[in-house]
Each structure stands twice: as C-alpha cells, then as structure tokens.
Coordinates of C-alpha atoms in Angstrom, one line a residue:
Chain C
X1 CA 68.1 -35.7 15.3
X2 CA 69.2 -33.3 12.5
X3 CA 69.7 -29.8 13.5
X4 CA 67.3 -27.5 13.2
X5 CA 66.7 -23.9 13.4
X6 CA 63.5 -21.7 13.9
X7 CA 62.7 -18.3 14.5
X8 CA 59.8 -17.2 15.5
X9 CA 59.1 -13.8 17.5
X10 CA 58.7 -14.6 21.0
X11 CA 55.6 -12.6 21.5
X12 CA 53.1 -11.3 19.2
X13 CA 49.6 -8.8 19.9
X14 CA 46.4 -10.5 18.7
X15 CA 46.0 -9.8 15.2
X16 CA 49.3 -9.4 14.0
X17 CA 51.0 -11.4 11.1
X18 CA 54.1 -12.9 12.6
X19 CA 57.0 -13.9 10.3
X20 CA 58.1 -17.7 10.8
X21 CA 61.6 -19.1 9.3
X22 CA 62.2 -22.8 9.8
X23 CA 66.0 -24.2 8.9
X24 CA 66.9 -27.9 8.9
X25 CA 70.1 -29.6 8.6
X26 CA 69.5 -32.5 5.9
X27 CA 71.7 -33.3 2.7
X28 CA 68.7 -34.1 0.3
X29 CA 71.0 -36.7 -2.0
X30 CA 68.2 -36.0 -4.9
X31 CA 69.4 -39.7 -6.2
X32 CA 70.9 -38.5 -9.4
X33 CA 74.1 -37.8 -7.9
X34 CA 76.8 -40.5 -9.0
X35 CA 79.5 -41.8 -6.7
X36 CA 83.3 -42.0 -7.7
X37 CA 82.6 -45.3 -9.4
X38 CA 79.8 -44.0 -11.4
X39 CA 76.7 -45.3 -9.2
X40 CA 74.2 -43.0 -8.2
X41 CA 73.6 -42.2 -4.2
X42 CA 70.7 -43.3 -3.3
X43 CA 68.0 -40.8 -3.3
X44 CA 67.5 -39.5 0.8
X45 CA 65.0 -36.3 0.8
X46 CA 62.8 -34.6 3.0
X47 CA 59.1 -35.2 1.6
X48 CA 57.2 -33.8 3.8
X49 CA 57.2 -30.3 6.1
X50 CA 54.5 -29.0 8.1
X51 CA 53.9 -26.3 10.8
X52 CA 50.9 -26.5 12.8
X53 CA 49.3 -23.5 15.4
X54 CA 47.5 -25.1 18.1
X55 CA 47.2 -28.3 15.8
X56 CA 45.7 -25.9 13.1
X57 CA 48.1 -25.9 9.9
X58 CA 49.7 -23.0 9.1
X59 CA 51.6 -24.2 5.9
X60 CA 52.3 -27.6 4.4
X61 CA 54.6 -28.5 1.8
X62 CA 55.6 -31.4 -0.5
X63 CA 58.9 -31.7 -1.1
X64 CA 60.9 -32.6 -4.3
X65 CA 64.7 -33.8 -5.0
X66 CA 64.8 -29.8 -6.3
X67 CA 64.5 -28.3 -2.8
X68 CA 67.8 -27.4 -1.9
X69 CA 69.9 -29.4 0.9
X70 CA 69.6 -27.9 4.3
X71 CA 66.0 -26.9 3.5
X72 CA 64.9 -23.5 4.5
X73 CA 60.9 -22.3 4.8
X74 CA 59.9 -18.8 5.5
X75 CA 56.1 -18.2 5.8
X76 CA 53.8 -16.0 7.8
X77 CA 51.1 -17.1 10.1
X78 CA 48.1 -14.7 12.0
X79 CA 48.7 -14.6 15.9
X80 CA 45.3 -15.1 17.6
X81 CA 46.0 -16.6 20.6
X82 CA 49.1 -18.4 22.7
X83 CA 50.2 -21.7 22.2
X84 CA 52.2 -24.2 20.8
X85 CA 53.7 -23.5 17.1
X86 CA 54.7 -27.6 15.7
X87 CA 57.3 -27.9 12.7
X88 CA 57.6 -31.4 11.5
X89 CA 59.5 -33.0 8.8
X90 CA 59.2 -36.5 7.4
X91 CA 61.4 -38.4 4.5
X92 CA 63.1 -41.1 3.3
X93 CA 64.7 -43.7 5.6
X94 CA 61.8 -43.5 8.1
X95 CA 63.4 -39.3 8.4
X96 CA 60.6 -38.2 11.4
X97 CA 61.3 -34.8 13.3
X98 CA 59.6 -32.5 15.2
X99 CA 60.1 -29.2 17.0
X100 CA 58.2 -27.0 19.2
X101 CA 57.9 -23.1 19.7
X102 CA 56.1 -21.3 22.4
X103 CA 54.2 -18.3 21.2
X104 CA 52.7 -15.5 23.6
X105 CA 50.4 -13.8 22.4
X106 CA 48.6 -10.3 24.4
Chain V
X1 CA 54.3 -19.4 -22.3
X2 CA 55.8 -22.3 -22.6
X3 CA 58.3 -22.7 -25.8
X4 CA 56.5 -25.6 -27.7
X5 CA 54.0 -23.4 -28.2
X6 CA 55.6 -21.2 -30.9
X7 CA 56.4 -22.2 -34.2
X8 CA 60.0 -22.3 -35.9
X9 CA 60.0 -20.2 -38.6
X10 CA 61.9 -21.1 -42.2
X11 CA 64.4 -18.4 -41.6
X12 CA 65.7 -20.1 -38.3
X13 CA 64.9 -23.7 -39.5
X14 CA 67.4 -22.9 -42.4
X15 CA 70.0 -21.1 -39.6
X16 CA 69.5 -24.3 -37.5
X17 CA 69.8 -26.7 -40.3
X18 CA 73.3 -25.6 -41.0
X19 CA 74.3 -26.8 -38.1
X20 CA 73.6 -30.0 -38.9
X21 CA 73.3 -32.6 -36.0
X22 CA 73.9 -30.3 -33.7
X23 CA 70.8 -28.2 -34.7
X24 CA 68.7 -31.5 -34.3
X25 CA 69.6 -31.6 -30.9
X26 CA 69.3 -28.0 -29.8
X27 CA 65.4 -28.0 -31.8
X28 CA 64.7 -31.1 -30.2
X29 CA 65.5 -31.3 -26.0
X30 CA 63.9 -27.7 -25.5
X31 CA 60.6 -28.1 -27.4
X32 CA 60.5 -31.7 -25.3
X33 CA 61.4 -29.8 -22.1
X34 CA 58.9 -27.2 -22.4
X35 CA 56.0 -29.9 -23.1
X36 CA 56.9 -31.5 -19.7
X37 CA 56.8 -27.7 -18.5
X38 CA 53.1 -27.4 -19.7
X39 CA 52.1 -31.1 -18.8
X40 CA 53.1 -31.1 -15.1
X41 CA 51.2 -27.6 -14.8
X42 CA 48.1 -28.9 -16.5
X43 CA 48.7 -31.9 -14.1
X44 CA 48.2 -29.9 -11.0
X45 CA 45.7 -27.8 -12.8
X46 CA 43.9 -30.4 -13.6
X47 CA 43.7 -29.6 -17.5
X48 CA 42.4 -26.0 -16.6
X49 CA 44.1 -23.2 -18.0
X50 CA 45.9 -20.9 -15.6
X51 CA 45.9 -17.1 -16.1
X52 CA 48.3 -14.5 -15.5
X53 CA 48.3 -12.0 -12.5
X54 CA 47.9 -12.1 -9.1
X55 CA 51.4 -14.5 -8.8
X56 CA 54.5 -12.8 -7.6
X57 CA 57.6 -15.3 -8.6
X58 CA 60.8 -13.6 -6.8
X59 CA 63.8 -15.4 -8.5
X60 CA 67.4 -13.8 -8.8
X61 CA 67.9 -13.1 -12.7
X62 CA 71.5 -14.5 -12.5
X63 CA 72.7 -17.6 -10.3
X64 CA 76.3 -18.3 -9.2
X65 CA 75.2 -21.9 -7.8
X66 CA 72.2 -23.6 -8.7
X67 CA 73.0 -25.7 -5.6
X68 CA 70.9 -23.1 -3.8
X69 CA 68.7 -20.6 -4.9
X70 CA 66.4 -18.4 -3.2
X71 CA 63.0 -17.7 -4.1
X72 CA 59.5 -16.5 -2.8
X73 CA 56.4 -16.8 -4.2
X74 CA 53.7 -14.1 -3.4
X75 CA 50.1 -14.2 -4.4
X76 CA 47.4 -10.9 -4.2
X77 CA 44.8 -12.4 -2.1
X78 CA 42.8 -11.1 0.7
X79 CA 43.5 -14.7 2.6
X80 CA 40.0 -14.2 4.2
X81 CA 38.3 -17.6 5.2
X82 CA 36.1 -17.1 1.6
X83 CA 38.6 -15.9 -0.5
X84 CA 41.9 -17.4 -0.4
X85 CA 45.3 -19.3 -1.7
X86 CA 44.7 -23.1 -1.2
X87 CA 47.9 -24.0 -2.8
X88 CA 51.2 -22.8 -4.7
X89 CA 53.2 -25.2 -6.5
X90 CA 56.7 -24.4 -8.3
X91 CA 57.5 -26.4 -11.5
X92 CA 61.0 -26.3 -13.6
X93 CA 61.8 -27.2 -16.7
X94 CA 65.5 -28.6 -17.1
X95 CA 65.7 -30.7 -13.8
X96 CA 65.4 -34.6 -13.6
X97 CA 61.8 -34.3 -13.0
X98 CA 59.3 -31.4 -13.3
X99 CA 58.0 -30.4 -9.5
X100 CA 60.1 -28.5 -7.0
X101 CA 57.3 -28.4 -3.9
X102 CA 53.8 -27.8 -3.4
X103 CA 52.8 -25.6 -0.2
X104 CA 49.5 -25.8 1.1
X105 CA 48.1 -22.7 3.0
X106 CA 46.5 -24.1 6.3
X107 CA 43.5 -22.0 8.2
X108 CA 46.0 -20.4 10.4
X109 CA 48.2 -19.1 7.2
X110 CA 49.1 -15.5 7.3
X111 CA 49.5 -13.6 4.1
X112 CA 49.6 -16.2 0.6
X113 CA 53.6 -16.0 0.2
X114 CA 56.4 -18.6 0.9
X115 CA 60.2 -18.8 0.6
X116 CA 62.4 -21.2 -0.1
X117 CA 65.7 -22.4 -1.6
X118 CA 65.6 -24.4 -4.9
X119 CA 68.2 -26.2 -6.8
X120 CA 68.3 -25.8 -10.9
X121 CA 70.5 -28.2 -12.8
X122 CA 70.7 -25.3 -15.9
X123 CA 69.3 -22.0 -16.8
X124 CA 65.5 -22.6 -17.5
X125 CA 62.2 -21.6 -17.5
X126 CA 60.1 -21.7 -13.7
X127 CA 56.8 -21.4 -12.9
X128 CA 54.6 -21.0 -9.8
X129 CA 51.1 -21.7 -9.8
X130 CA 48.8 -20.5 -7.1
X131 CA 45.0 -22.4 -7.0
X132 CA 42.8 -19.9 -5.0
X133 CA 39.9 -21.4 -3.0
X134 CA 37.1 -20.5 -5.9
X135 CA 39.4 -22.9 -7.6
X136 CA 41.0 -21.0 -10.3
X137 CA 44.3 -21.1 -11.2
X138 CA 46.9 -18.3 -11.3
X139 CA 50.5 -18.7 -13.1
X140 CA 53.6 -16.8 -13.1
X141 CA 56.9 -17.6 -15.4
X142 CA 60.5 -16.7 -15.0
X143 CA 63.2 -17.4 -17.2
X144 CA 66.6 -17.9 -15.0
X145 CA 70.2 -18.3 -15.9
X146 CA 72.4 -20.5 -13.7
X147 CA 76.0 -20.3 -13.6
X148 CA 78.3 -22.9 -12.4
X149 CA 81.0 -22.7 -9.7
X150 CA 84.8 -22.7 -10.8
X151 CA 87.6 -25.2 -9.1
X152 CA 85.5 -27.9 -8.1
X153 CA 86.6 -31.0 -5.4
X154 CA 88.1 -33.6 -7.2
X155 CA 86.8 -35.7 -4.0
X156 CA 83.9 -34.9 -2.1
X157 CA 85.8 -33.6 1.0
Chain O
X1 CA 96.8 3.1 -15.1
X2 CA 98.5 1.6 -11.9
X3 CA 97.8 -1.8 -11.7
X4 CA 96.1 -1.2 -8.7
X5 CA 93.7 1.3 -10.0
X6 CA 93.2 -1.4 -12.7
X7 CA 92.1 -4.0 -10.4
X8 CA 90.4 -2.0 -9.4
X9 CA 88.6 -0.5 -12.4
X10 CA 87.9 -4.0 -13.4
X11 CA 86.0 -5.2 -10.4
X12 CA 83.7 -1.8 -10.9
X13 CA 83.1 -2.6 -14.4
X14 CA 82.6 -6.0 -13.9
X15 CA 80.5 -6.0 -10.6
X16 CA 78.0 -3.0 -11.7
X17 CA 75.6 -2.6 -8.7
X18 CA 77.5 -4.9 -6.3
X19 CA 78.5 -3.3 -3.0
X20 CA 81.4 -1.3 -2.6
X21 CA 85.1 -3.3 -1.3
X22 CA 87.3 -2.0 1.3
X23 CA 88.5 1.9 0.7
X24 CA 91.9 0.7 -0.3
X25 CA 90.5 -1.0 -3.2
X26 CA 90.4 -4.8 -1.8
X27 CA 86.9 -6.8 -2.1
X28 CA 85.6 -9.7 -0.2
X29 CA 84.0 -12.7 -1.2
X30 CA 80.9 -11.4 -0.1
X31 CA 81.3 -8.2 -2.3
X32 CA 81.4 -10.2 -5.2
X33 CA 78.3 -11.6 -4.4
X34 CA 75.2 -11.5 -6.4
X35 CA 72.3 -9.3 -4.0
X36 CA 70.8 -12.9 -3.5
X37 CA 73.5 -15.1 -2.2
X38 CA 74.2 -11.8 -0.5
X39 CA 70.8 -11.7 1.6
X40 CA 71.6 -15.6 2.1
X41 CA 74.5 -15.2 4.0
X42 CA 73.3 -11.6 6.2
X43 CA 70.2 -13.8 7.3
X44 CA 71.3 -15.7 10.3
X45 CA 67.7 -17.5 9.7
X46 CA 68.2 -18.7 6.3
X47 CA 71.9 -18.9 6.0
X48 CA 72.5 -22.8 6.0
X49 CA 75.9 -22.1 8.0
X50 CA 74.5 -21.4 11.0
X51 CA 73.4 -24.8 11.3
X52 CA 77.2 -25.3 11.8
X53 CA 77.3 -23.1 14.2
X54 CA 74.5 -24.6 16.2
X55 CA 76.2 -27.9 16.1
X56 CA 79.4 -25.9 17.1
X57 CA 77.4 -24.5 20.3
X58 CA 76.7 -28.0 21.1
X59 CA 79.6 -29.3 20.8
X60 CA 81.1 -26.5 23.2
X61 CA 79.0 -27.7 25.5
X62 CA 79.2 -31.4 25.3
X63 CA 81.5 -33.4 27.6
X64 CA 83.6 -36.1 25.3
X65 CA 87.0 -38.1 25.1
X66 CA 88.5 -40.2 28.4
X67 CA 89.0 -36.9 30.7
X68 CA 85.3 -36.6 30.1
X69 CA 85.3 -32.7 29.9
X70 CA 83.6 -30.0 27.6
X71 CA 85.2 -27.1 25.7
X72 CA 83.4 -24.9 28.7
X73 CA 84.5 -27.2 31.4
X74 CA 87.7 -25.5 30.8
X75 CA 87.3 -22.2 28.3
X76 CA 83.5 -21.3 29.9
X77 CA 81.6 -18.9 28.4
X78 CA 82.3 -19.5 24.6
X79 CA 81.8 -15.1 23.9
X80 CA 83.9 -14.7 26.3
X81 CA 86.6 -16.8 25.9
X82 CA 86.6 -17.1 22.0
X83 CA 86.0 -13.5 20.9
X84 CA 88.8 -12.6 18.6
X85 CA 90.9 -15.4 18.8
X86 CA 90.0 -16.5 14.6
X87 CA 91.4 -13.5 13.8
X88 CA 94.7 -13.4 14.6
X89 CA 95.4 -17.3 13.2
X90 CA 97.0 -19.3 12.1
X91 CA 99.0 -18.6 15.0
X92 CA 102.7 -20.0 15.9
X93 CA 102.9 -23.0 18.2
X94 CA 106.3 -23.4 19.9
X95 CA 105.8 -26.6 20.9
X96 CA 105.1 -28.4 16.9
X97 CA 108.1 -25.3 15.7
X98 CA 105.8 -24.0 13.0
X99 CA 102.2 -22.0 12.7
X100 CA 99.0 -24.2 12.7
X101 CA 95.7 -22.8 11.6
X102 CA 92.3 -23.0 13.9
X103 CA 91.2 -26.2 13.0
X104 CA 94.6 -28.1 13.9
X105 CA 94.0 -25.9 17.2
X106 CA 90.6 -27.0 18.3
X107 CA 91.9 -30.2 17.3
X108 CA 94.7 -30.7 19.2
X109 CA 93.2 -29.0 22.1
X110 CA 90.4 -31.7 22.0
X111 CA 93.2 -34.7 21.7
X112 CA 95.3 -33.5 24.7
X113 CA 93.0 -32.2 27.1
X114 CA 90.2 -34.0 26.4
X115 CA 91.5 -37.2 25.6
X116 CA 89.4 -37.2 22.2
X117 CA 89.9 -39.5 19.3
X118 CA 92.1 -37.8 16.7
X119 CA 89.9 -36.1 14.0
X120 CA 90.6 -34.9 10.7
X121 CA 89.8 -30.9 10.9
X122 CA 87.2 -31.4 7.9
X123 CA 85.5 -34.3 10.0
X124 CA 81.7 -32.1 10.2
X125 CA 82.4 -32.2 14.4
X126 CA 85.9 -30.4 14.3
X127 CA 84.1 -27.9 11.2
X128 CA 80.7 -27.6 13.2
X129 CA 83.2 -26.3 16.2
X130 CA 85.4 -24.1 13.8
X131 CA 82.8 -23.1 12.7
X132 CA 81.2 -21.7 16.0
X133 CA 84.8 -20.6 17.3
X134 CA 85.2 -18.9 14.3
X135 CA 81.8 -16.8 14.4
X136 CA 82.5 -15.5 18.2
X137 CA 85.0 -13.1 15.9
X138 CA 82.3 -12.0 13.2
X139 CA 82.7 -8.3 12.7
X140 CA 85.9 -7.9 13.6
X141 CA 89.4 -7.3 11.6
X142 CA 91.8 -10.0 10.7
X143 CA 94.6 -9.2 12.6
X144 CA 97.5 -11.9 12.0
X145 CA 99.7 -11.7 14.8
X146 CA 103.3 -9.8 14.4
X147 CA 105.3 -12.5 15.5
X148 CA 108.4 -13.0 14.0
X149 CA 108.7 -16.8 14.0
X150 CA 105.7 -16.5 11.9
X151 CA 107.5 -14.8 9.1
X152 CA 109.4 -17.5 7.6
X153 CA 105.9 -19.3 6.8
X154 CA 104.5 -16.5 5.7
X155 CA 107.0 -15.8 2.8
X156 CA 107.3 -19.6 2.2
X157 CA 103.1 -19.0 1.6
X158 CA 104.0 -15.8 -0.6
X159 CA 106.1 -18.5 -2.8
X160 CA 103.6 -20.7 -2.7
X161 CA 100.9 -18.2 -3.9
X162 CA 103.1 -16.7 -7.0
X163 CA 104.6 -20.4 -8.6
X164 CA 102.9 -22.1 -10.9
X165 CA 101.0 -25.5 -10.4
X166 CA 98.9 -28.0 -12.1
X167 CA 98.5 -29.5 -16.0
X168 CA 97.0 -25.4 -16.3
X169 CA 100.3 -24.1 -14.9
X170 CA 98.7 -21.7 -13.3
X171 CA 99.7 -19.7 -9.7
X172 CA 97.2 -18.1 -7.6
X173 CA 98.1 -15.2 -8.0
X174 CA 97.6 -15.4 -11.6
X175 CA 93.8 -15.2 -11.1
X176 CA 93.2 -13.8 -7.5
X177 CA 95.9 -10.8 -8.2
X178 CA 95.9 -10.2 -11.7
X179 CA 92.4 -10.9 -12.8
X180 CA 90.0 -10.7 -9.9
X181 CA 86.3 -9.3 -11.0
X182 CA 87.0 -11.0 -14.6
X183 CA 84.7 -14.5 -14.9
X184 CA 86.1 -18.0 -15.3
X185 CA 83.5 -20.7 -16.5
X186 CA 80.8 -18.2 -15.6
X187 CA 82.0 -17.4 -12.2
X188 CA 83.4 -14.3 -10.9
X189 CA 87.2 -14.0 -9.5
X190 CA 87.3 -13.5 -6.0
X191 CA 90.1 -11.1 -4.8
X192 CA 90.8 -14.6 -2.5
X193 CA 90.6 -12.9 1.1
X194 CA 89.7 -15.6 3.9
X195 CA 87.3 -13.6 5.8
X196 CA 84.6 -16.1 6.1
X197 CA 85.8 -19.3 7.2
X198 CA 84.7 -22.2 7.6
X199 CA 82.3 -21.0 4.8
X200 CA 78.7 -22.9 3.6
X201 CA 79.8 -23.6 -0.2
X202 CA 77.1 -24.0 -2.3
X203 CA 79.2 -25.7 -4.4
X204 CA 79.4 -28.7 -1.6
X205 CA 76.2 -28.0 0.3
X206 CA 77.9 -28.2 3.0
X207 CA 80.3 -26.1 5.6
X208 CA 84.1 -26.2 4.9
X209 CA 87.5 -25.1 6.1
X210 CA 90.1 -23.2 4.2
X211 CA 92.1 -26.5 3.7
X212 CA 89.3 -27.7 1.8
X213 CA 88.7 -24.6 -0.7
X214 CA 92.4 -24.1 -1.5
X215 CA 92.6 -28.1 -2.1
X216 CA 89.6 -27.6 -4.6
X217 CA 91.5 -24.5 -5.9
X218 CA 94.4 -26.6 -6.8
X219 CA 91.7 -29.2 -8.4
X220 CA 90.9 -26.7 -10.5
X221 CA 93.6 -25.8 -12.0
X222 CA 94.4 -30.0 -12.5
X223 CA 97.2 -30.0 -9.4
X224 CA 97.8 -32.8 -7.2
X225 CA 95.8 -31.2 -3.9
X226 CA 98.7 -31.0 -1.0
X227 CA 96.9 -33.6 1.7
X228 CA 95.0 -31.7 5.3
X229 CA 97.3 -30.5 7.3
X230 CA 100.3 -30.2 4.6
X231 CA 102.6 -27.5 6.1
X232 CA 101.9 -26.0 2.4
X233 CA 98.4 -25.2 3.0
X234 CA 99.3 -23.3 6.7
X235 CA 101.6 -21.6 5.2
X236 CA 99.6 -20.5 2.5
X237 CA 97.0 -19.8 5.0
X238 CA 99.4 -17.6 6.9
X239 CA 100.0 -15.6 3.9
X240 CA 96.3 -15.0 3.0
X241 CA 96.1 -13.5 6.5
X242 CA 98.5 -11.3 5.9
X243 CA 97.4 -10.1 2.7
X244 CA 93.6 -9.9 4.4
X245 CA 94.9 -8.0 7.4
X246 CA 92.1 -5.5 8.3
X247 CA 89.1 -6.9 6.7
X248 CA 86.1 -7.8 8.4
X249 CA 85.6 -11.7 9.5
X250 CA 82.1 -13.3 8.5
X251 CA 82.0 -16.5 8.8
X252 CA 79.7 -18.2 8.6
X253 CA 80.2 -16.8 5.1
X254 CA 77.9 -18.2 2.3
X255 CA 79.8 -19.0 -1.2
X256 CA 79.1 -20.3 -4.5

C-alpha cells in the first residue's frame, strides 16, 4: 500500500464545483534510468488513475514514464448528491490501489 | 507550430554550415524531434488538424528541475452534457517518447481543467490537445526551458 | 559597497520578482524559488513531502522493536510533545560528549527504548519520521540552543564551512557567502540556510536529510562525501544553525 493523499472538501451544497487533489507515493522508474553499472532500472509506473462519483467517472487518465514520481492530480467534479468519491491507481508489477472519500452533500 | 514545418533559409544554412559537423547535428535532432511532435498529435487526432483557442496550457516559463514540473491545462467549454471536453492529452518533444498522459473527462467532471506534475528531460516544445465532444480538436503550444540542478549525488542516497 | 549590501544587491538583481528574504538581508531556499516550485511547496496537497510526513504520522503511531512500544506510547500527542524541538537541534548529548542532529536522535531514541533495529537516518522510515518531527516546528524560528558545550562544534563547523575541498578546491563558503543569487550550471546559489529539512529534492524525487544534501554538496565540487553520521557533517550542521538562527522552519520544504 503506497501512501496516498486526498483532499476533498468534506461537505459540499448541491450544485457546487468542488476542487479534488489526489497525491500518491510511487517512484515512477520511467526505465531509462541507468544503474551504477550502466543498466537501466527497470521501467515501474503508474498507468492508470481514475476517480469515480457514485461509480460515475469523474476523470480518467493514462499515464506515461513523463508523469512525475509521486504523482499528483487536481481536478474538479460537480456535487449533486452524497456518496462515495473512488480514486484508483493501477501499474506495473500488478501496482492496484484504491481509496475512498465520503462526500456530504446538502 | 511545430519546427519542421519552416524552412532553413540560405543565410542560416551558410551560418550553420560553418560549423561543420556540429551544424549537422544541431539541423538534424530538432527538425526529427519536432516531426515526432506533429506525428503523435495527428495520432491522437486522428490525422485531423487541431486549431488554436479554447486551450489554456499553464507551464512555468523557466524550470529549476525537470524532475517535476507543474502544469494545468484549461479548456473554454460550457461542460454541459452536449457540449463538452471528452479528452486532453499533453505531448513533449525532447523526452524518450512523445505522450505525457491523456485525461478523460467522465459525466460527473466539473469544469474541463486538470493539474499535474510532468517531467522534461530538456527545454522543449509542449502541447496540450483538448478533443471536445462534437469531435473537434483544440491545440495549445508552449515553449519551456529546463534547467538542471547543481551538486548532484554521486550515489543515489 | 559593504559586502553585505552586495549580497545583497546581487540576489535583487538576480532574483527580479522573487519574494523578498529576511529584513537583515538573509534569503531562504524557498526565496530563491521560482513562483512555481514556490506554490509546490505552500500546497500541503500537492507538495510531494507531505507524503513523508504522512508516513512520519504513522510511524508515530506504530508499535515496533522488542519493547513493542510506539513513539506515542511514550511522547503521546505528537503536537504536543514535538512542537519546537527541530529548532533548536542539533542539540548536545552528554552521554555520546558531542552534539547529534535530529535524525541520530529519533534514531537512537528508537534503538534504546524501543528496542528497534539500528537504522541508517536516511533509511525512508527514520526520514518519513524526521520528516514528521520536523514539520510539528513549521513556522517557527531556528533557535540553536546557547549551550556552551556546543560551541566547540560549532566553530570546528565554521572551519569546516570556510576550507577548501574537492578536485574544485572549493569551500562553502565560496558559493553560499560570496556568491549566493549568482547561477552555477543554470541553477541559482542558495544563501545555504537549513530551514526546510528533511526537504522533497526534486533533484532525487525523493525526501532527504541535511546529511544527504551537504554529502551531494561535497559531490559537487568532486570531494570525497564524509560518510552519515561523520562528526564533520554535525558539526557543520551545528554551524548552519547558527548562522540560520531566526529564520522560519518549513520543512517539508520542496527544492530543486
């Protein structure tokens, strides 16, 4: 489990955009670094990110080696009603992790 | 627009020239760099042309670190169930290979913009291209320079 | 001009539309930064060292080594029982006879009262808890402590600082008191004030202690790095407090 950081506002009125910011611990080796001897790493990146709204998507992304390490996403999502807010992540090496936010929303 | 796209004039070819080898390899990585530029656009695009406007691409002018670099795309759309961003995609130039990410703008999406931190291997050319749902495409282009940190590890830790 | 006032006037000229240093004329790593790195590091949602820092907090809480206890079994609320205590190390231990920084500290508080492994303080669990220790004093002044027994360290550090090292023969001082605000391979000179330890480099995309950017440092300019935990390194980290005395902590600071 990599650590992972998301803010989200805790409550939100019908209507409004809210402001999401999803943070991830992950070292995306992009598999063009070298080691000491000259080999390169082997490639280990993120290649997938999603965040879901009651199952609906909100944003997904593809990811390449040229995200930075520790990836960050900020996006924006409509508050309609209250429920579950999903962020998942997928990658190399079978990489599979998801979060879950509560959202009120009056 | 993308570099290939201009012609060198006899002036510079001459300038270049005098550089001898040197010139040959400063004429000929750029121009090749740029092509990839255009090809990996028209990829998404599917060989459509893009146009200009509507694309907001927010990238610092001047990087310490291309470790890490913060950007946001924005794109002018109403986001209404009719008329909105389907997708934004972020291409480089200089990198190992072309994309950066593609972000796909769900039902529940709020406004059509997305941040992020990129890495750039060298000061190049970016571009982020938004395809709206009536399926046009929408481009924008920044130029960035990347500077490199001082006193690096001689190990990793 | 003073040579002061031209530090001074160099950094302006140099740094046109970055924010302003401290009124006596000292800047900060994140002064120096570009507005974008800058936003990085104020955004506790987007800079990537608080992912330390959450480690850190979980850490606090996690019960470890053969006496099976947690940094709050013993220390409790970690606001509480942490706030200010990163700014007034490295700190004297007169026990070891000589100053150890905050790392060695959380260290050796884990070894001997937890009964935990011995760790290297750039091991990411004993920077996650630096780290997290080290933020409970964000906003407030270095203040180095006035002990005496630290004052033999601290002018050994002051040596250390001014001689010359490495194939480049260069000292610190050289380019973080002479020239800082003037560029080297593209990158600004930092004045060199520890506020914002451990910091996320961007240069190793990853969180770091002092140890580790002053062992870079010395890379740099082609020296032999002195090995973690050197006294050389304390003692030069005893100095920098010094010199930093009065300037805001940050960490987790962001740096290129």
């Amino acid at each position: 489990m990599a650590r992972a950081l998301i803010k989200v506002p805790p409550s939100a009125r019908r209507g409004e955009v809210i402001e999401i910011r999803a943070l991830i611990a992950h070292p995306m080796e992009t598999g063009y670094r070298l080691d000491a001897t000259g080999r390169p790493l082997p490639r280990d990146i993120l290649r997938r990110f999603s965040c879901r709204y009651n199952g609906e998507l909100v944003v997904g992304a593809e990811l390449h080696p040229a995200v930075a390490a520790n990836p960050y996403f900020a996006f924006s999502a409509i508050a309609t009603e209250s429920g579950t807010l999903t962020f998942t992540w997928e990658g190399d090496n079978g990489f599979a992790q998801t979060e879950t936010v509560l959202l009120a929303v009056t | 627009m993308p570099m290939a796209a201009q012609p060198i004039s006899r002036g510079r070819r001459r300038a270049l020239a005098t550089g001898a080898g040197l010139a040959a390899s400063l004429v000929v990585r750029p121009a090749a760099a740029a092509e990839d530029l255009a090809a990996a656009v028209a990829a998404f695009t599917a060989g459509a042309q893009t146009r200009a406007g509507k694309v907001t691409f927010d990238v610092p002018a001047l990087v310490e670190n291309g470790n890490a670099v913060p950007v946001t795309v924005t794109v002018d759309s109403p986001m209404t169930a009719n008329d909105r961003v389907a997708m934004v995609a972020i291409f480089n130039e200089k990198n190992p290979e072309r994309g950066v990410a593609q972000f796909a703008f769900g039902p529940r999406a709020g406004r059509a913009s997305v941040s992020t931190h990129i890495r750039l291997a060298a000061s190049q050319k970016l571009a982020a291209v938004a395809r709206m749902s009536d399926g046009t495409h929408w481009a924008a282009y920044v130029d960035v320079v990347v500077t490199l940190a001082a006193c690096v590890d001689g190990d990793p830790v | 001009m003073t040579r002061a006032a031209t530090v001074l006037v160099v950094a302006c000229v140099a740094l046109a539309g970055a924010a302003d240093g401290a009124a006596d004329g000292r800047r900060t790593g994140f002064d120096d930064l570009s507005p974008a790195t800058q936003a990085m590091q104020r955004d506790d949602a987007q800079n990537p060292g608080m992912l330390w820092v959450a480690e850190g907090e979980a850490l606090w809480k996690r019960k470890d080594g053969t006496r099976d206890l947690s940094c709050a079994s013993c220390h409790g609320d970690v606001a509480a029982a942490m706030r200010g205590v990163a700014a007034r190390y490295p700190a004297f231990d007169p026990t070891l006879g000589h100053p150890v920084d905050l790392g060695q500290r959380i260290e050796q508080c884990r070894r001997e009262r937890q009964g935990a492994p011995p760790r290297s303080t750039e091991s990411a669990e004993l920077v996650a808890l630096e780290t997290y220790v080290a933020h409970q004093s964000r906003g407030l002044p270095i203040a180095p402590p006035s002990d005496p027994r630290l004052a033999p360290f601290v002018d050994r550090g002051r040596t250390l600082w001014r001689q010359r090292i490495g194939q480049l023969d260069l000292a610190c001082a050289q380019c973080h008191d002479d020239n800082p605000g003037r560029r080297v391979g593209g990158s600004v000179i930092p004045q060199g004030h520890p506020t914002g330890y451990p910091i996320y480099r961007l240069e190793w995309q990853s969180a770091g202690t002092l140890q580790r950017r002053l062992r870079a440092c010395m890379s740099g300019v082609r020296a032999e790095p002195y090995p973690y935990g050197a006294p050389e390194l304390v003692d030069l980290e005893a100095y920098l407090a010094q010199r930093a005395a009065g300037l805001a902590i940050d960490t987790p600071a962001v740096r290129p």
